[in-house]
Amino acid sequence: QVQLVESGGGLVQAGGSLRLSCAASGRTFSSRFMGWFRQAPGKEREFVASITWRAGNTYYADSVKGRFTISRDNVRNTVFLQMNRLKAGDTAVYYCAAGSAIGVPTTESAFGSWGRGTQVTVSS
């Protein structure tokens, strides 16, 4: 099992920035990649970004390309999500996830471990 704990959520004004962190513990060696998903009230959970542990390959949803950056700290088993130029549409609970499925890690089914989430609210 992989335990994931998110942090860094909060309230920010539109156009501002915020950085989320996700600390992984437990059987981290079993995960090939880490990622971020988000879910707003009344909406389905959607993919945001992901990164592989070994090569650091990154993947982004079109809606956040150019604004969000995912990165990793292999020593501390931590992943980050730097969010810039935030807008009201980014308001959601952001979930950290880990998985080892083959292929491109951009679908919910590819991830097997999930954090409890952290709230991000963008005021307009």
GROMACS .gro file of C-alpha atoms in nm:
model
  124
    1GLN     CA    1   0.000   0.000   0.000
    2VAL     CA    2   0.101   0.359  -0.067
    3GLN     CA    3  -0.009   0.633   0.170
    4LEU     CA    4  -0.053   0.978   0.018
    5VAL     CA    5  -0.098   1.303   0.207
    6GLU     CA    6  -0.171   1.629   0.027
    7SER     CA    7  -0.100   1.976   0.161
    8GLY     CA    8  -0.082   2.334   0.042
    9GLY     CA    9  -0.445   2.394  -0.045
   10GLY     CA   10  -0.619   2.714   0.050
   11LEU     CA   11  -0.781   3.034  -0.071
   12VAL     CA   12  -0.619   3.243  -0.342
   13GLN     CA   13  -0.730   3.530  -0.561
   14ALA     CA   14  -0.781   3.485  -0.933
   15GLY     CA   15  -0.454   3.532  -1.117
   16GLY     CA   16  -0.253   3.420  -0.818
   17SER     CA   17  -0.042   3.113  -0.754
   18LEU     CA   18  -0.044   2.816  -0.520
   19ARG     CA   19   0.177   2.510  -0.476
   20LEU     CA   20   0.042   2.175  -0.366
   21SER     CA   21   0.253   1.899  -0.214
   22CYS     CA   22   0.196   1.525  -0.189
   23ALA     CA   23   0.406   1.311   0.043
   24ALA     CA   24   0.415   0.939  -0.035
   25SER     CA   25   0.501   0.668   0.216
   26GLY     CA   26   0.473   0.292   0.249
   27ARG     CA   27   0.533   0.075  -0.058
   28THR     CA   28   0.643   0.363  -0.279
   29PHE     CA   29   0.863   0.131  -0.484
   30SER     CA   30   0.548  -0.026  -0.629
   31SER     CA   31   0.441   0.301  -0.796
   32ARG     CA   32   0.565   0.396  -1.141
   33PHE     CA   33   0.409   0.740  -1.145
   34MET     CA   34   0.224   1.002  -0.943
   35GLY     CA   35  -0.047   1.239  -1.048
   36TRP     CA   36  -0.305   1.499  -0.956
   37PHE     CA   37  -0.679   1.493  -1.013
   38ARG     CA   38  -0.944   1.743  -0.912
   39GLN     CA   39  -1.315   1.740  -0.849
   40ALA     CA   40  -1.552   2.032  -0.818
   41PRO     CA   41  -1.898   2.004  -0.657
   42GLY     CA   42  -2.144   1.843  -0.898
   43LYS     CA   43  -1.871   1.749  -1.144
   44GLU     CA   44  -1.678   1.433  -1.218
   45ARG     CA   45  -1.319   1.393  -1.110
   46GLU     CA   46  -1.079   1.496  -1.387
   47PHE     CA   47  -0.713   1.442  -1.463
   48VAL     CA   48  -0.480   1.737  -1.407
   49ALA     CA   49  -0.118   1.624  -1.436
   50SER     CA   50   0.115   1.329  -1.374
   51ILE     CA   51   0.485   1.247  -1.364
   52THR     CA   52   0.689   0.926  -1.372
   53TRP     CA   53   0.931   0.863  -1.089
   54ARG     CA   54   1.223   0.737  -1.296
   55ALA     CA   55   1.250   0.954  -1.606
   56GLY     CA   56   1.035   1.243  -1.489
   57ASN     CA   57   0.809   1.233  -1.795
   58THR     CA   58   0.520   1.473  -1.747
   59TYR     CA   59   0.163   1.478  -1.874
   60TYR     CA   60  -0.092   1.758  -1.852
   61ALA     CA   61  -0.457   1.814  -1.920
   62ASP     CA   62  -0.508   2.070  -2.197
   63SER     CA   63  -0.694   2.294  -1.955
   64VAL     CA   64  -0.386   2.349  -1.738
   65LYS     CA   65  -0.099   2.342  -1.989
   66GLY     CA   66   0.113   2.653  -1.959
   67ARG     CA   67  -0.026   2.733  -1.615
   68PHE     CA   68   0.046   2.427  -1.398
   69THR     CA   69   0.376   2.246  -1.350
   70ILE     CA   70   0.420   1.907  -1.186
   71SER     CA   71   0.755   1.811  -1.036
   72ARG     CA   72   0.903   1.552  -0.804
   73ASP     CA   73   1.156   1.508  -0.523
   74ASN     CA   74   1.273   1.147  -0.548
   75VAL     CA   75   1.470   1.165  -0.222
   76ARG     CA   76   1.171   1.271  -0.014
   77ASN     CA   77   0.913   1.080  -0.222
   78THR     CA   78   0.719   1.399  -0.275
   79VAL     CA   79   0.545   1.546  -0.578
   80PHE     CA   80   0.440   1.906  -0.627
   81LEU     CA   81   0.189   2.091  -0.836
   82GLN     CA   82   0.277   2.454  -0.902
   83MET     CA   83  -0.037   2.636  -1.010
   84ASN     CA   84  -0.006   2.979  -1.171
   85ARG     CA   85  -0.257   3.222  -1.317
   86LEU     CA   86  -0.535   3.055  -1.124
   87LYS     CA   87  -0.895   3.120  -1.218
   88ALA     CA   88  -1.233   3.046  -1.066
   89GLY     CA   89  -1.267   2.730  -1.275
   90ASP     CA   90  -0.971   2.579  -1.090
   91THR     CA   91  -1.169   2.568  -0.765
   92ALA     CA   92  -1.194   2.204  -0.659
   93VAL     CA   93  -1.070   1.938  -0.422
   94TYR     CA   94  -0.732   1.828  -0.552
   95TYR     CA   95  -0.635   1.463  -0.505
   96CYS     CA   96  -0.292   1.309  -0.523
   97ALA     CA   97  -0.271   0.960  -0.671
   98ALA     CA   98  -0.015   0.688  -0.745
   99GLY     CA   99  -0.018   0.401  -0.991
  100SER     CA  100   0.182   0.149  -1.191
  101ALA     CA  101  -0.034   0.068  -1.493
  102ILE     CA  102   0.134   0.045  -1.832
  103GLY     CA  103   0.076   0.316  -2.086
  104VAL     CA  104   0.021   0.688  -2.048
  105PRO     CA  105  -0.079   0.778  -1.688
  106THR     CA  106  -0.365   1.015  -1.766
  107THR     CA  107  -0.674   0.813  -1.678
  108GLU     CA  108  -0.828   0.751  -1.337
  109SER     CA  109  -0.819   0.373  -1.384
  110ALA     CA  110  -0.438   0.381  -1.409
  111PHE     CA  111  -0.405   0.496  -1.047
  112GLY     CA  112  -0.454   0.259  -0.755
  113SER     CA  113  -0.376   0.472  -0.449
  114TRP     CA  114  -0.541   0.801  -0.357
  115GLY     CA  115  -0.498   1.073  -0.098
  116ARG     CA  116  -0.785   1.233   0.090
  117GLY     CA  117  -0.762   1.558  -0.104
  118THR     CA  118  -0.696   1.923  -0.032
  119GLN     CA  119  -0.932   2.210  -0.105
  120VAL     CA  120  -0.830   2.483  -0.348
  121THR     CA  121  -1.057   2.784  -0.370
  122VAL     CA  122  -0.998   3.065  -0.619
  123SER     CA  123  -1.188   3.385  -0.551
  124SER     CA  124  -1.300   3.603  -0.840
   0.00000   0.00000   0.00000
